[in-house]
Each structure stands twice: as C-alpha cells, then as structure tokens.
Amino acid sequence: MRFMVPIIAGMFLSVPLQATAITATEFEKLRNQVRNTYANSRQLGLEEVNKILANSELNLEQKIIMTNYKAWVLSGNNKLDEAMITLVEFESMVAKSKDKSLMYGYYNISGNIYSHLGLYQEALNHYKQALPFAKMRNNNLVMQTENNIAVIYLKLHLYNNAAEIFKKFREYSKTNNHTFNESFTSNLLAKALLGLKKYDQALELLSNIYNLQKSNDFLSHQIVNLTTQGKIYNSQAQYKKAEIILKKALNLLNENNLQSDKLAVVLELAKTYKAQNKPALALAQIQSIDLKNKKISDYQLLLATQELSASLHLQQKNYHAAIDAYKQLYKTQEKILRRQTSTNLAKALAELDITTKEAEIELLTKSNQVQASKNKANKVIFMAIAFALCSILIVLTLMTVRTKQQKNALSKTLTKLHNTQAQLIEIEKIASLTALVSGMAHQLNTPIGTIVTASSLIDDQLTLICQKFRSQELSSKHLHSFLNDTNDAKDLIQASIARLASIVEEFKALNVSIDLDKPLVQFNLTEEISRRVLPFSSYLGKCIKFDIQGDNVVITSYPAIIGDILKTLIINSCEHGFAIKLHGLIEIEIKAFPKHVEIIYQDNGVGIKETILHDIFTPFYTTNMGDKHLGLGLNVVFNAVKFNLKGEICAEPYEHGARFVISLPIDARLVDDTSY
C-alpha cells in the first residue's frame, strides 16, 4: 500500500541506547542515512540497511532497530516473503530485549504486508494488536496506527468506522501543523464519504484541500484528489464533469512523468467512457497502460482494469481480445493467491527455523554444562547427565509442540483461503437474490397499483353517494352512475387479483425441488421423449411437426421433470419462435456418451439473437413483456436441469431458429450432489 509510506516513514523504532562502540549520535546518523537513501531509491535503501547490519559493533537494541528498517524497506521493494522472514527474526530479537514495546514494529509492518497481499482482515487484526504497544510508546504512534486501521476499514467498506477515525486524525494533523498528513488523510476521508454517498461533503472537502496540496507541491495527493472527484461525479452520473476532471489528472501525471497513480486514473476514465457508451475510447485508455508490466503492485486495481477490459472487448464483439483479457485476469488472481500462500508459508517456515535454531542453541548450552560438570567432580556427573537428558527431552517436547502450532497456523491459513472463496460465492448469491426480488417487485407492482387505484375509486364513489343520500339529493341517475363505476372498479380488482395469482403461481415454479420425493426410474429416453411431445402436435392453433432421432439410450432419472422441461421449450417455441407462422418444425437429437447423454433441441422459428443468449436463463428476462410474460420459464428449466436432474443446459447460436443443448448423467444416482 504505497499511500501508507508517508505516514509510517516516521515510525521507525527508536530506543535508548546503551554504552557501545557505536555511540547514540553515530547511530542516529546511520538512521538518517538509511531514511534519506530509501527516500531516493528503495533498492539503495535496502543495500544501506544490509551494510549497517553487517557491522558487528551494533548492540542488541541497535540491531533490532535496523532489522525493523530492513523489514520495512523489503516491504517497500515488494519483497514480501523476505520481509516476513525478517519480521520473524525481529520478533525473536525483541523477545530477548527488556523493552517489549518494540513489538509495535512487528505488528505494524505485518499489517502493512497483509494489506499488500489483499488479506485485509488479517491486516486489521495485526494493526489492532499494534495499538497497545503504540500506547506504550507515544501518542503520535497511536494516532498513526489508528489511521492505518481506518485505511483497512476503507478497504473492507466499513465507511462509517473509517470516516470517524479519519476526521480525528485530520484534526490532529491540523492542530500539530502536519500539512502532509492533513492532505493525505483528507483524501482518505473523501473516499469514506464517497462510500457513504455523501457526495456534496466529499466534493467540498476535496475542493478545500486541493489548494493546500497544490501550494505544497503534493503532486501525488493532487492526482488522488482529482481521481476521487471523478469517481464522485461518475457516481452521480455527471459523466462530462468526471471526464474533464480525470483528463486534468491524466495531464498532470504526464506533465510530471508520474506513473504510480496512472492506472487508477486510467481505470476511472475508462469507466466514464463506458458509462457514456463510448467503449472504443474506454478501451483506448486501458490500452495506453501496459497491464503486463511487472512493476504494477496494486493487484486489486489491476484485477478491476482487466475485468473492465474484458467486458469492453465483449461489448465490441472482440472475442479473441476478450478471451485474452480474461486469461490475464485469471493469471492475476492466481498470482495473488500464490503471493498470499507463499508469504504465509515463508513466515511459517521462518518461525519453524527460528524455533529449531533456538532449540539447537539451548541444546548446545546444556551439553556444555554437562561437560563442565564432568570436569568438576565425579560425584555430580550422573546428576549432570540426567539433568542434560531431561533438558533435551523438554527441548524436544517444546519443538514438537511448536511444530504442531506451525502446522495449525498453516491449516488456519488454508481455511481462510477457503472462507474467502465462500464469501465470494455468497456475494454472487446475494446479487442474484437482489435481482430476483427486484424482478418480483416490478411484476407485482402493476396489478397491486391497479387494485389500489380501483379501491380508491370505490371509496370516493361511496363517499359521494353517502353525501348525496344525507343531503336528499340522491337520484336514480346518481345511483346508476355509482353502480356502473363501482362495477367497473370491481372488475378491475378481480382481474388484477387473478393476475397476481397467476404471477404467484409462476414464482412458485422457481422452486427447483419438483417431485423429488418420487424415486429415480430407469427408462428409454427416446421413447419417453416421443411420448411426451406427441400431445403438442397441435398447440395454440399451430401445426407442429416433431423429428426425433439419434441414439437409443436407457437412463436413470426423473422422466416427469424431463417432460416438463421439453413442454416448456415447446411452449416457448410456439409463443416466440412460431409467433408469426402456423406451421413449425422441432428437431430433437439424442447423443449418447459413456457417462452422459446430450439432448439437442432446435426449432425453425425466428431464433434468438446472439447478443441475448447469455441473458435468457435470467429470472424475469423476456422479449415479450407486454404480452404478460414474466420471463421465468427458461429460468425454471435451468434450475430443473441443474439442480433436479444434475445436468447442464445452454443456448447456442443457430441461424435457422432456437437451439438448446441439455446434458444429463446416464445414472443420476452416481452424481455427487456436492458438485452442484
């Protein structure tokens, strides 16, 4: 997380120095030398730290400080495995020191590494563990650590939590005249306000802080400021304003030859063009960046850019380019998982290595004690040997326990990876449920609205007729008009109720557990299909001819469900494919394979546009909405094939009509339910 360097750069550990060959003044010069070198070149900074650590005149506290520097510099050089190994060494050294507050460096840099890896919950845990040690040192570290926690809250979309801390840190920075931190945190606060959809407050904050950033030549902060403004305008659908502000950011980047924040600006500008239905311009922006550049370290940003690139290529029907973009996307996802696993494994192995070395040192110490005991007197030799053996046994026991702990830690890491995958699947489920609920609300809204309107009409008419009756002005004409109006309203209500009942029945069809209490049966598929489709030879006034051919195969499945699926497809062909013709041909071909069978269904109707093939199984999607079609038929078919029959179904492009391919297992009893 490059944006955290300015805040944490001043957080390298410092401790009171003991008398040593390198004085406190000399060591302070070395620290400043490392900081200055690192500011100019991360690689040279690393070389400088290694050079100082090679000095044998450093005492324990000085080595701890420089090891802390080394871990941070390695992290800045994106060498996360080495940084984690160095942190394990750092933790071991701190254990030997009296000043336990030095553990702040371990948890703080660990949090930064996990944030780099995209393991934000792990990063949050480490930053929170750093907080008690920060309180043991000074208030400045406390504020900076809380700000790091707020950055992770921002990543986890906990915008309220993040905003409260950013406000507190911003005021702290202003009070102490920390202009750089005030500018930096103002940008973060604006992002939190954007997440809370407080667009006006966010824009006002960014506008107020921009002059401070410009006057202090904080170029990187200006870029982030302008990019965030662009995101806000995009969120408000003010795409022209977003385009202007993002182009300004891009020009500022190019004028100053800055590359670190360019990907974020280009991605947001591409989103702006896509929102304006300008896919070519959006692609041109993305293609101006080399997405295969190994120097790109923000993998989450890279994933978002590759995903947008793939969707734009699909929109442009550049299928080869889209496939290539998806390949790069999957490679990036794999690289992220490999980095996470590699770093956690490096940490575990380093901890195991440290434990082993400590045990070896302890074992060697005990062995020397045994030898010394031999030299002292024969009377105590056996006691010394017994003591040494006991010590060895204890050490081995400790090593065994520690090894088990490391294995448990690795197991927990794998569990976290599985949980992350489960969370992604859950997010997809929630998105699907949201779409389903929205569709239901849309379908139910019209008849309910009609009922409400008709009920209001009846209520108004009743009020009017009551007034006429009380004032003795009621005439037969008024009564006749009242009866006609209320009768019409009653008809509307009844029709709407009937429509609601029809819609509810169609909603019930979404339940995929269709007659599964009946046992699976073995039957001849060709004969069963012929028997099921025969009643539809004459349907909706149309003459349908069926051509059934292919392999003669026996399967074990649910024939009734297969019949219902074919019935839905035939009705779909009649209502959509044969809408303007009285005669139609439906071909059904059966292909048998060792473990599955394919049913290829195709008609000679008007067909399905290739651009909507991926949408037709979506709930409520229909091209004939005005004709009281809910768009649930094919979704029910999809659910029945997928979950009841344990198979697959897809719609394929076909120039002579509609074409569906259904793949079913030969024996549904042999299919593992956990795979669906």
XYZ file of C-alpha atoms in Angstrom:
676
model
C 0.000 0.000 0.000
C 2.082 2.874 -1.343
C -0.183 5.500 0.179
C 0.800 4.431 3.710
C 4.517 5.216 3.313
C 4.263 8.959 4.150
C 2.558 8.269 7.450
C 4.680 5.341 8.558
C 8.032 6.597 7.287
C 8.475 8.483 10.567
C 7.557 5.440 12.627
C 10.859 3.509 12.550
C 11.562 2.369 16.075
C 13.880 4.190 18.413
C 15.124 3.104 21.867
C 17.513 4.479 24.465
C 20.994 3.227 23.570
C 23.407 1.526 25.945
C 27.143 2.144 26.004
C 28.611 0.620 22.855
C 31.328 1.041 20.272
C 28.763 2.917 18.146
C 27.500 5.915 20.109
C 23.931 7.180 20.147
C 24.916 10.168 17.987
C 26.689 7.978 15.427
C 23.772 5.572 15.275
C 21.299 8.426 14.786
C 23.348 9.500 11.764
C 23.115 5.971 10.397
C 19.319 6.022 10.821
C 19.009 9.332 8.957
C 21.315 7.982 6.280
C 19.001 4.972 5.755
C 15.865 7.155 5.629
C 17.380 9.578 3.102
C 18.754 6.792 0.891
C 15.393 4.972 0.968
C 13.556 8.176 0.007
C 15.714 8.467 -3.142
C 15.950 4.780 -4.040
C 14.215 1.835 -2.397
C 16.856 -0.615 -3.647
C 19.760 1.515 -2.423
C 17.953 1.873 0.901
C 17.900 -1.922 1.219
C 21.618 -2.166 0.407
C 22.351 0.527 3.010
C 20.454 -1.361 5.754
C 22.207 -4.663 4.956
C 25.563 -2.902 5.059
C 24.859 -1.465 8.528
C 23.545 -4.804 9.866
C 26.809 -6.437 8.775
C 28.590 -4.220 11.334
C 29.445 -6.464 14.292
C 29.736 -3.458 16.629
C 25.952 -2.979 16.865
C 24.369 -3.877 20.200
C 21.058 -5.763 20.543
C 18.804 -2.668 20.553
C 20.618 -1.203 17.547
C 20.253 -4.481 15.647
C 16.530 -4.533 16.492
C 16.093 -1.011 15.080
C 17.981 -1.823 11.867
C 16.115 -5.117 11.440
C 12.887 -3.115 11.742
C 14.205 -0.818 8.977
C 15.146 -3.823 6.836
C 11.655 -5.384 7.097
C 10.050 -2.065 6.125
C 12.432 -1.481 3.185
C 11.876 -5.051 1.909
C 8.133 -4.435 2.075
C 8.593 -1.201 0.123
C 10.579 -3.145 -2.508
C 7.640 -5.594 -2.802
C 9.806 -8.445 -1.452
C 7.083 -9.615 0.888
C 8.424 -13.126 1.566
C 11.803 -11.748 2.651
C 10.089 -9.006 4.660
C 8.021 -11.598 6.564
C 11.107 -13.730 7.258
C 12.907 -10.616 8.553
C 9.940 -9.847 10.823
C 10.155 -13.323 12.344
C 13.850 -12.645 13.095
C 12.824 -9.244 14.507
C 10.248 -10.865 16.814
C 12.856 -13.319 18.082
C 15.280 -10.466 18.834
C 12.634 -8.403 20.663
C 11.897 -11.425 22.864
C 15.451 -11.072 24.188
C 15.040 -7.346 24.874
C 13.602 -5.796 28.020
C 11.624 -3.210 26.004
C 8.573 -5.209 24.844
C 7.028 -2.102 23.272
C 9.373 -2.774 20.342
C 6.837 -5.417 19.266
C 4.947 -2.481 17.777
C 7.245 -2.722 14.736
C 6.392 -6.407 14.220
C 2.618 -5.937 14.204
C 2.701 -2.646 12.303
C 4.807 -3.924 9.382
C 2.941 -7.269 9.376
C -0.284 -5.314 8.954
C 1.249 -3.443 6.028
C 2.375 -6.705 4.358
C -1.030 -8.350 4.726
C -2.600 -5.209 3.297
C -0.261 -5.503 0.280
C -1.483 -9.098 -0.153
C -5.147 -8.088 -0.064
C -5.697 -10.018 3.209
C -7.431 -7.067 4.807
C -8.982 -8.880 7.777
C -5.552 -10.240 8.727
C -4.065 -6.754 8.283
C -6.773 -5.291 10.539
C -6.023 -7.866 13.259
C -2.303 -7.026 13.217
C -2.847 -3.256 13.288
C -5.198 -3.679 16.253
C -2.526 -5.789 18.006
C -0.021 -2.991 17.315
C -2.220 -0.426 19.099
C -1.428 -1.436 22.751
C 2.315 -1.290 22.007
C 1.866 2.117 20.320
C 0.231 3.388 23.539
C 3.311 2.215 25.441
C 5.490 4.448 23.235
C 3.851 7.798 22.309
C 0.583 9.425 21.251
C 1.862 10.135 17.732
C 2.214 6.393 17.053
C -1.274 5.808 18.471
C -2.809 8.301 16.044
C -0.896 6.891 13.084
C -1.824 3.308 13.981
C -5.498 4.243 14.272
C -5.223 5.872 10.855
C -3.780 2.625 9.439
C -6.766 0.775 10.927
C -9.099 3.272 9.246
C -7.407 2.610 5.872
C -8.228 -1.097 6.269
C -11.806 -0.216 7.285
C -11.992 1.673 3.978
C -10.825 -1.438 2.116
C -13.456 -3.523 3.958
C -16.177 -0.942 3.070
C -16.739 -0.085 6.745
C -17.094 3.554 5.754
C -18.623 4.916 8.984
C -15.800 3.455 11.100
C -13.183 4.759 8.664
C -14.702 8.267 8.449
C -14.738 8.743 12.238
C -11.029 7.898 12.567
C -10.007 9.952 9.523
C -11.813 13.008 10.916
C -9.999 12.571 14.230
C -6.579 12.141 12.578
C -7.196 15.095 10.222
C -7.913 17.406 13.164
C -4.852 16.047 14.973
C -2.678 16.769 11.902
C -4.078 20.312 11.540
C -3.527 21.058 15.236
C 0.096 19.893 15.027
C 0.732 21.587 11.632
C 1.389 18.247 9.896
C 0.394 19.552 6.456
C 1.413 16.398 4.606
C -0.681 14.118 6.848
C -3.604 16.562 6.739
C -3.564 16.470 2.922
C -3.145 12.683 2.832
C -5.919 11.964 5.341
C -8.310 14.436 3.708
C -8.167 12.356 0.522
C -8.925 9.207 2.538
C -11.815 10.915 4.357
C -13.264 11.953 0.990
C -13.160 8.304 -0.142
C -15.038 7.266 3.013
C -17.670 9.980 2.387
C -17.966 8.709 -1.191
C -18.633 5.233 0.175
C -21.338 6.739 2.424
C -22.797 8.521 -0.658
C -22.252 11.925 0.974
C -21.161 13.323 -2.357
C -21.533 17.037 -1.603
C -19.481 16.804 1.603
C -16.777 14.811 -0.193
C -16.561 17.314 -3.083
C -16.421 20.264 -0.692
C -13.608 18.626 1.291
C -11.599 17.808 -1.849
C -12.081 21.313 -3.225
C -10.909 22.894 0.052
C -7.818 20.712 0.394
C -6.730 20.931 -3.284
C -5.219 24.421 -2.914
C -3.161 23.229 0.068
C -1.937 20.249 -1.960
C -1.081 22.439 -4.921
C 0.719 25.117 -2.894
C 2.845 22.451 -1.165
C 3.564 20.630 -4.455
C 1.982 17.381 -3.202
C 1.585 16.048 -6.779
C 0.608 12.508 -5.808
C -2.062 13.856 -3.429
C -3.431 16.108 -6.187
C -3.776 13.087 -8.511
C -5.663 11.101 -5.848
C -7.848 14.174 -5.131
C -8.825 14.590 -8.797
C -9.368 10.838 -9.267
C -11.708 10.750 -6.252
C -13.631 13.729 -7.647
C -14.010 11.804 -10.906
C -15.398 8.793 -9.001
C -17.913 11.030 -7.235
C -19.128 12.584 -10.485
C -19.424 9.101 -12.021
C -21.478 8.002 -9.007
C -23.782 10.992 -9.670
C -23.965 10.157 -13.410
C -22.299 13.516 -14.197
C -20.033 11.877 -16.757
C -18.925 15.043 -18.580
C -17.667 16.587 -15.334
C -15.965 13.302 -14.467
C -14.276 13.199 -17.885
C -12.951 16.771 -17.537
C -11.558 16.274 -14.032
C -9.973 12.895 -14.858
C -8.325 14.270 -18.003
C -6.898 17.013 -15.813
C -5.424 14.346 -13.521
C -4.019 12.456 -16.519
C -2.372 15.610 -17.903
C -0.845 16.316 -14.504
C 0.582 12.790 -14.449
C 2.045 13.057 -17.937
C 3.489 16.545 -17.378
C 5.364 15.361 -14.287
C 6.210 11.899 -15.669
C 4.440 10.154 -12.762
C 3.415 6.519 -13.198
C 2.482 5.331 -9.698
C -1.134 6.564 -9.753
C -1.739 6.401 -13.509
C -3.568 3.057 -13.518
C -6.209 4.355 -11.060
C -6.850 7.447 -13.205
C -6.991 5.477 -16.468
C -9.391 2.918 -14.956
C -11.803 5.599 -13.722
C -11.646 7.474 -17.064
C -12.364 4.210 -18.915
C -15.393 3.655 -16.646
C -16.541 7.184 -17.518
C -16.346 6.484 -21.249
C -18.119 3.153 -20.836
C -20.939 4.860 -18.913
C -21.274 7.274 -21.866
C -21.483 4.272 -24.243
C -18.070 5.013 -25.748
C -16.426 1.569 -25.499
C -13.756 2.360 -28.111
C -12.493 5.356 -26.113
C -12.615 3.313 -22.898
C -10.510 0.559 -24.490
C -8.058 3.111 -25.878
C -7.494 4.426 -22.356
C -6.877 0.950 -20.922
C -4.575 0.018 -23.813
C -2.444 3.069 -23.027
C -1.265 1.126 -19.949
C 0.876 -1.999 -20.151
C -1.189 -4.276 -17.908
C 1.520 -6.965 -18.129
C 4.073 -4.622 -16.532
C 5.603 -6.444 -13.572
C 6.076 -3.127 -11.726
C 2.319 -2.866 -11.097
C 1.955 -3.829 -7.425
C -1.703 -2.915 -6.746
C -3.200 -6.204 -7.858
C -6.751 -5.285 -6.806
C -6.621 -2.270 -9.136
C -5.102 -4.443 -11.874
C -7.913 -7.006 -11.499
C -10.576 -4.302 -11.860
C -8.869 -2.940 -15.005
C -8.530 -6.381 -16.613
C -12.169 -7.184 -15.832
C -13.329 -3.894 -17.394
C -11.115 -4.538 -20.438
C -12.675 -7.979 -20.947
C -16.236 -6.625 -20.676
C -15.450 -3.824 -23.163
C -14.000 -6.295 -25.671
C -17.140 -8.411 -25.317
C -19.286 -5.320 -25.877
C -17.252 -4.615 -29.044
C -17.522 -8.325 -30.023
C -13.730 -8.600 -29.979
C -13.970 -12.146 -28.679
C -10.292 -13.091 -29.064
C -9.214 -9.956 -27.213
C -11.854 -10.629 -24.531
C -10.543 -14.168 -24.033
C -7.003 -12.832 -23.741
C -8.174 -10.257 -21.173
C -9.900 -12.971 -19.135
C -6.747 -15.097 -19.280
C -4.727 -12.201 -17.878
C -7.414 -11.704 -15.210
C -7.167 -15.327 -14.106
C -3.346 -15.146 -14.110
C -3.519 -12.109 -11.834
C -5.943 -13.892 -9.485
C -3.615 -16.898 -9.429
C -0.615 -14.629 -8.761
C -2.446 -13.035 -5.817
C -3.245 -16.430 -4.289
C 0.332 -17.591 -4.869
C 1.720 -14.449 -3.192
C -0.592 -14.886 -0.212
C 0.277 -18.568 0.156
C 3.999 -18.002 -0.438
C 4.237 -15.211 2.147
C 2.299 -17.140 4.806
C 4.393 -20.234 4.108
C 7.619 -18.201 4.282
C 6.524 -16.867 7.666
C 5.663 -20.341 8.959
C 8.970 -21.832 7.778
C 10.923 -18.903 9.234
C 9.209 -19.349 12.608
C 9.962 -23.068 12.478
C 13.588 -22.344 11.573
C 13.943 -19.836 14.441
C 12.435 -22.339 16.862
C 14.819 -25.055 15.660
C 17.851 -22.781 15.972
C 16.843 -21.703 19.464
C 16.410 -25.327 20.419
C 19.834 -26.177 18.975
C 21.431 -23.309 20.904
C 19.705 -24.413 24.085
C 20.750 -27.996 23.447
C 24.355 -26.918 22.875
C 24.290 -24.879 26.079
C 23.058 -27.836 28.066
C 25.706 -30.051 26.513
C 28.440 -27.624 27.592
C 27.054 -27.641 31.093
C 27.324 -31.429 31.136
C 30.959 -31.258 30.055
C 31.724 -28.656 32.733
C 30.091 -30.849 35.349
C 32.349 -33.754 34.357
C 35.422 -31.620 34.928
C 34.276 -30.537 38.397
C 33.682 -33.847 40.111
C 32.772 -37.466 39.522
C 30.173 -37.242 42.276
C 27.844 -34.997 40.302
C 28.488 -36.428 36.817
C 25.447 -38.695 36.798
C 23.214 -35.905 38.080
C 24.529 -33.596 35.368
C 23.894 -36.200 32.656
C 20.378 -36.793 33.983
C 19.741 -33.060 34.039
C 21.017 -32.710 30.465
C 18.852 -35.579 29.255
C 15.801 -34.046 30.923
C 16.616 -30.715 29.328
C 16.954 -32.383 25.929
C 13.606 -34.082 26.436
C 11.971 -30.765 27.362
C 13.513 -29.033 24.354
C 12.360 -31.792 22.012
C 8.900 -31.615 23.549
C 8.828 -27.850 23.049
C 9.995 -28.304 19.463
C 7.237 -30.845 18.855
C 4.596 -28.525 20.333
C 5.894 -25.573 18.336
C 5.916 -27.654 15.145
C 2.283 -28.610 15.762
C 1.462 -24.944 16.308
C 3.056 -24.083 12.962
C 1.045 -26.824 11.259
C -2.121 -25.457 12.873
C -1.199 -21.969 11.670
C -0.788 -23.269 8.109
C -4.100 -25.100 8.400
C -5.792 -21.871 9.540
C -4.287 -20.056 6.563
C -5.770 -22.626 4.176
C -9.109 -22.347 5.981
C -9.028 -18.573 5.492
C -8.453 -19.081 1.761
C -11.454 -21.416 1.589
C -13.542 -18.911 3.591
C -12.556 -16.151 1.164
C -13.802 -18.279 -1.740
C -17.033 -18.985 0.171
C -17.524 -15.241 0.747
C -17.178 -14.554 -2.979
C -19.784 -17.240 -3.731
C -22.099 -15.744 -1.062
C -21.741 -12.303 -2.666
C -22.829 -13.792 -6.010
C -25.837 -15.411 -4.295
C -26.859 -12.102 -2.700
C -26.567 -10.332 -6.054
C -28.794 -12.981 -7.679
C -31.326 -12.716 -4.843
C -31.370 -8.908 -5.210
C -32.124 -9.238 -8.932
C -34.878 -11.777 -8.181
C -36.533 -9.579 -5.541
C -36.359 -6.524 -7.831
C -37.986 -8.511 -10.633
C -40.753 -9.765 -8.342
C -41.435 -6.244 -7.100
C -41.581 -4.949 -10.668
C -44.043 -7.655 -11.756
C -46.294 -7.311 -8.696
C -46.335 -3.511 -8.774
C -48.750 -3.086 -11.729
C -51.650 -5.294 -10.530
C -51.243 -4.030 -6.961
C -51.290 -0.448 -8.221
C -54.441 -1.207 -10.213
C -56.123 -2.675 -7.123
C -55.172 0.371 -5.021
C -56.477 2.764 -7.699
C -59.746 0.858 -8.152
C -60.221 0.640 -4.361
C -59.688 4.404 -4.091
C -62.291 4.947 -6.825
C -64.846 2.803 -4.973
C -64.068 4.663 -1.744
C -64.553 8.053 -3.459
C -67.813 6.923 -5.064
C -69.118 5.611 -1.718
C -68.277 8.926 -0.047
C -70.049 10.836 -2.823
C -73.191 8.672 -2.787
C -73.373 8.927 1.031
C -73.200 12.726 0.789
C -75.978 12.727 -1.811
C -78.099 10.449 0.365
C -77.668 12.612 3.502
C -78.476 15.802 1.625
C -81.508 14.099 -0.004
C -80.074 14.819 -3.443
C -79.671 11.180 -4.455
C -81.295 10.465 -7.799
C -81.616 7.358 -9.903
C -79.049 8.824 -12.274
C -76.526 9.174 -9.445
C -77.241 5.639 -8.246
C -76.936 4.256 -11.775
C -73.602 6.048 -12.280
C -72.359 4.768 -8.891
C -73.286 1.170 -9.754
C -71.585 1.341 -13.169
C -68.365 2.904 -11.809
C -68.047 0.582 -8.838
C -68.874 -2.430 -11.016
C -66.065 -1.454 -13.428
C -63.703 -0.962 -10.477
C -64.746 -4.337 -9.099
C -63.930 -5.968 -12.458
C -60.512 -4.291 -12.452
C -59.821 -5.551 -8.935
C -60.877 -9.095 -9.800
C -58.740 -9.080 -12.963
C -55.753 -7.747 -11.027
C -56.214 -10.353 -8.278
C -56.326 -13.050 -10.941
C -53.128 -11.617 -12.446
C -51.466 -11.629 -9.008
C -52.470 -15.248 -8.509
C -51.018 -16.099 -11.928
C -47.761 -14.336 -11.101
C -47.507 -16.084 -7.725
C -48.004 -19.449 -9.440
C -45.165 -18.616 -11.811
C -43.000 -17.563 -8.854
C -43.675 -20.941 -7.242
C -42.193 -22.568 -10.316
C -38.818 -21.103 -9.344
C -38.594 -23.773 -6.628
C -36.381 -26.457 -8.093
C -37.491 -29.323 -5.793
C -40.029 -30.720 -8.286
C -41.499 -34.111 -7.201
C -38.159 -35.263 -5.836
C -39.988 -37.453 -3.329
C -40.622 -39.810 -6.270
C -37.844 -42.361 -6.840
C -35.433 -42.233 -9.760
C -36.512 -44.644 -12.502
C -34.800 -46.313 -15.440
C -36.417 -45.636 -18.822
C -35.758 -45.444 -22.549
C -35.064 -41.767 -23.236
C -36.035 -41.794 -26.940
C -39.375 -43.498 -26.281
C -40.148 -41.234 -23.312
C -39.421 -38.055 -25.313
C -41.612 -39.279 -28.215
C -44.464 -39.975 -25.816
C -44.125 -36.608 -24.045
C -44.045 -34.363 -27.139
C -46.844 -36.098 -29.098
C -49.711 -34.124 -27.413
C -48.170 -30.870 -28.671
C -48.506 -31.700 -32.383
C -51.368 -29.227 -32.398
C -50.857 -26.374 -29.910
C -52.187 -22.788 -29.804
C -53.755 -23.309 -33.242
C -50.386 -24.240 -34.754
C -49.366 -27.439 -36.528
C -46.091 -28.704 -35.025
C -44.024 -31.461 -36.643
C -41.506 -33.339 -34.469
C -38.359 -35.026 -35.860
C -36.815 -37.231 -33.116
C -33.640 -39.114 -33.975
C -30.310 -40.235 -32.544
C -29.023 -42.920 -30.196
C -31.331 -45.357 -28.430
C -30.256 -44.972 -24.791
C -31.594 -46.001 -21.363
C -31.001 -43.589 -18.471
C -31.878 -43.375 -14.752
C -33.509 -40.033 -13.940
C -36.880 -38.259 -13.442
C -38.973 -38.678 -16.641
C -41.699 -36.286 -15.423
C -39.191 -33.455 -14.980
C -37.688 -34.131 -18.426
C -41.209 -33.997 -19.852
C -41.915 -30.664 -18.122
C -38.646 -29.231 -19.467
C -39.495 -30.238 -23.048
C -43.038 -28.907 -22.567
C -41.656 -25.501 -21.535
C -39.265 -25.416 -24.506
C -42.076 -26.349 -26.929
C -44.376 -23.667 -25.475
C -41.511 -21.191 -25.756
C -41.064 -22.140 -29.433
C -44.802 -21.742 -30.145
C -45.186 -18.398 -28.371
C -41.934 -16.828 -29.553
C -40.396 -18.815 -32.425
C -43.632 -19.533 -34.300
C -45.421 -16.312 -33.307
C -45.998 -15.295 -36.963
C -46.342 -18.743 -38.572
C -48.897 -21.566 -38.321
C -46.530 -24.459 -39.108
C -43.328 -25.309 -37.266
C -40.638 -27.990 -37.137
C -38.959 -29.091 -33.902
C -35.937 -31.416 -34.162
C -34.731 -33.388 -31.155
C -31.451 -35.305 -31.447
C -30.116 -37.669 -28.756
C -26.366 -38.356 -28.443
C -25.098 -40.998 -26.009
C -21.682 -40.838 -24.301
C -20.056 -43.146 -21.698
C -21.251 -41.164 -18.645
C -23.777 -38.680 -20.014
C -26.303 -38.085 -22.758
C -26.999 -34.925 -24.759
C -30.482 -33.810 -25.867
C -30.200 -31.274 -28.690
C -33.441 -29.317 -29.120
C -33.844 -26.908 -32.069
C -36.744 -25.297 -33.934
C -37.069 -23.446 -37.265
C -38.612 -20.343 -35.718
C -37.377 -16.749 -35.681
C -34.461 -17.743 -33.401
C -32.751 -15.923 -30.537
C -30.392 -13.000 -31.038
C -26.830 -13.996 -30.173
C -26.400 -10.849 -28.055
C -29.049 -12.009 -25.556
C -28.171 -15.717 -25.364
C -26.389 -15.231 -22.025
C -29.470 -13.466 -20.541
C -32.328 -15.817 -21.432
C -31.965 -18.007 -18.313
C -32.060 -14.943 -16.039
C -35.247 -14.579 -13.947
C -37.751 -12.047 -15.440
C -35.833 -11.681 -18.703
C -38.262 -11.761 -21.661
C -38.506 -10.130 -25.074
C -42.307 -10.259 -24.887
C -43.049 -8.500 -21.587
C -46.034 -6.603 -22.914
C -47.838 -9.895 -23.600
C -47.987 -10.788 -19.884
C -44.850 -12.905 -19.982
C -42.848 -12.863 -16.754
C -39.668 -14.305 -18.211
C -39.498 -17.183 -15.704
C -39.956 -20.197 -17.990
C -36.351 -20.705 -19.063
C -35.098 -19.924 -15.551
C -37.286 -22.749 -14.218
C -35.890 -25.012 -16.958
C -32.328 -24.049 -15.996
C -32.961 -24.767 -12.281
C -34.660 -28.084 -13.030
C -31.805 -29.298 -15.253
C -29.070 -28.021 -12.940
C -30.400 -28.974 -9.518
C -33.011 -31.707 -10.083
C -31.507 -33.632 -12.980
C -27.895 -32.819 -12.014
C -27.122 -31.780 -15.571
C -26.284 -28.721 -17.662
C -28.194 -26.656 -20.243
C -27.038 -23.927 -22.604
C -28.432 -21.963 -25.541
C -26.263 -21.957 -28.662
C -26.253 -19.670 -31.710
C -28.311 -21.209 -34.547
C -29.044 -19.475 -37.837
C -32.324 -21.337 -38.514
C -34.073 -20.864 -35.160
C -33.517 -21.582 -31.467
C -31.117 -24.299 -30.256
C -30.711 -25.723 -26.733
C -28.253 -28.422 -25.617
C -29.156 -30.380 -22.467
C -26.516 -32.664 -20.912
C -27.774 -35.278 -18.404
C -25.959 -38.054 -16.490
C -26.677 -41.613 -17.638
C -27.348 -42.509 -13.979
C -28.276 -39.569 -11.726
C -27.719 -41.743 -8.654
C -23.968 -41.736 -9.296
C -23.627 -37.948 -9.362
C -22.116 -36.283 -6.299
C -24.600 -33.629 -5.103
C -21.805 -31.549 -3.595
C -20.619 -30.633 -7.063
C -23.829 -28.728 -7.839
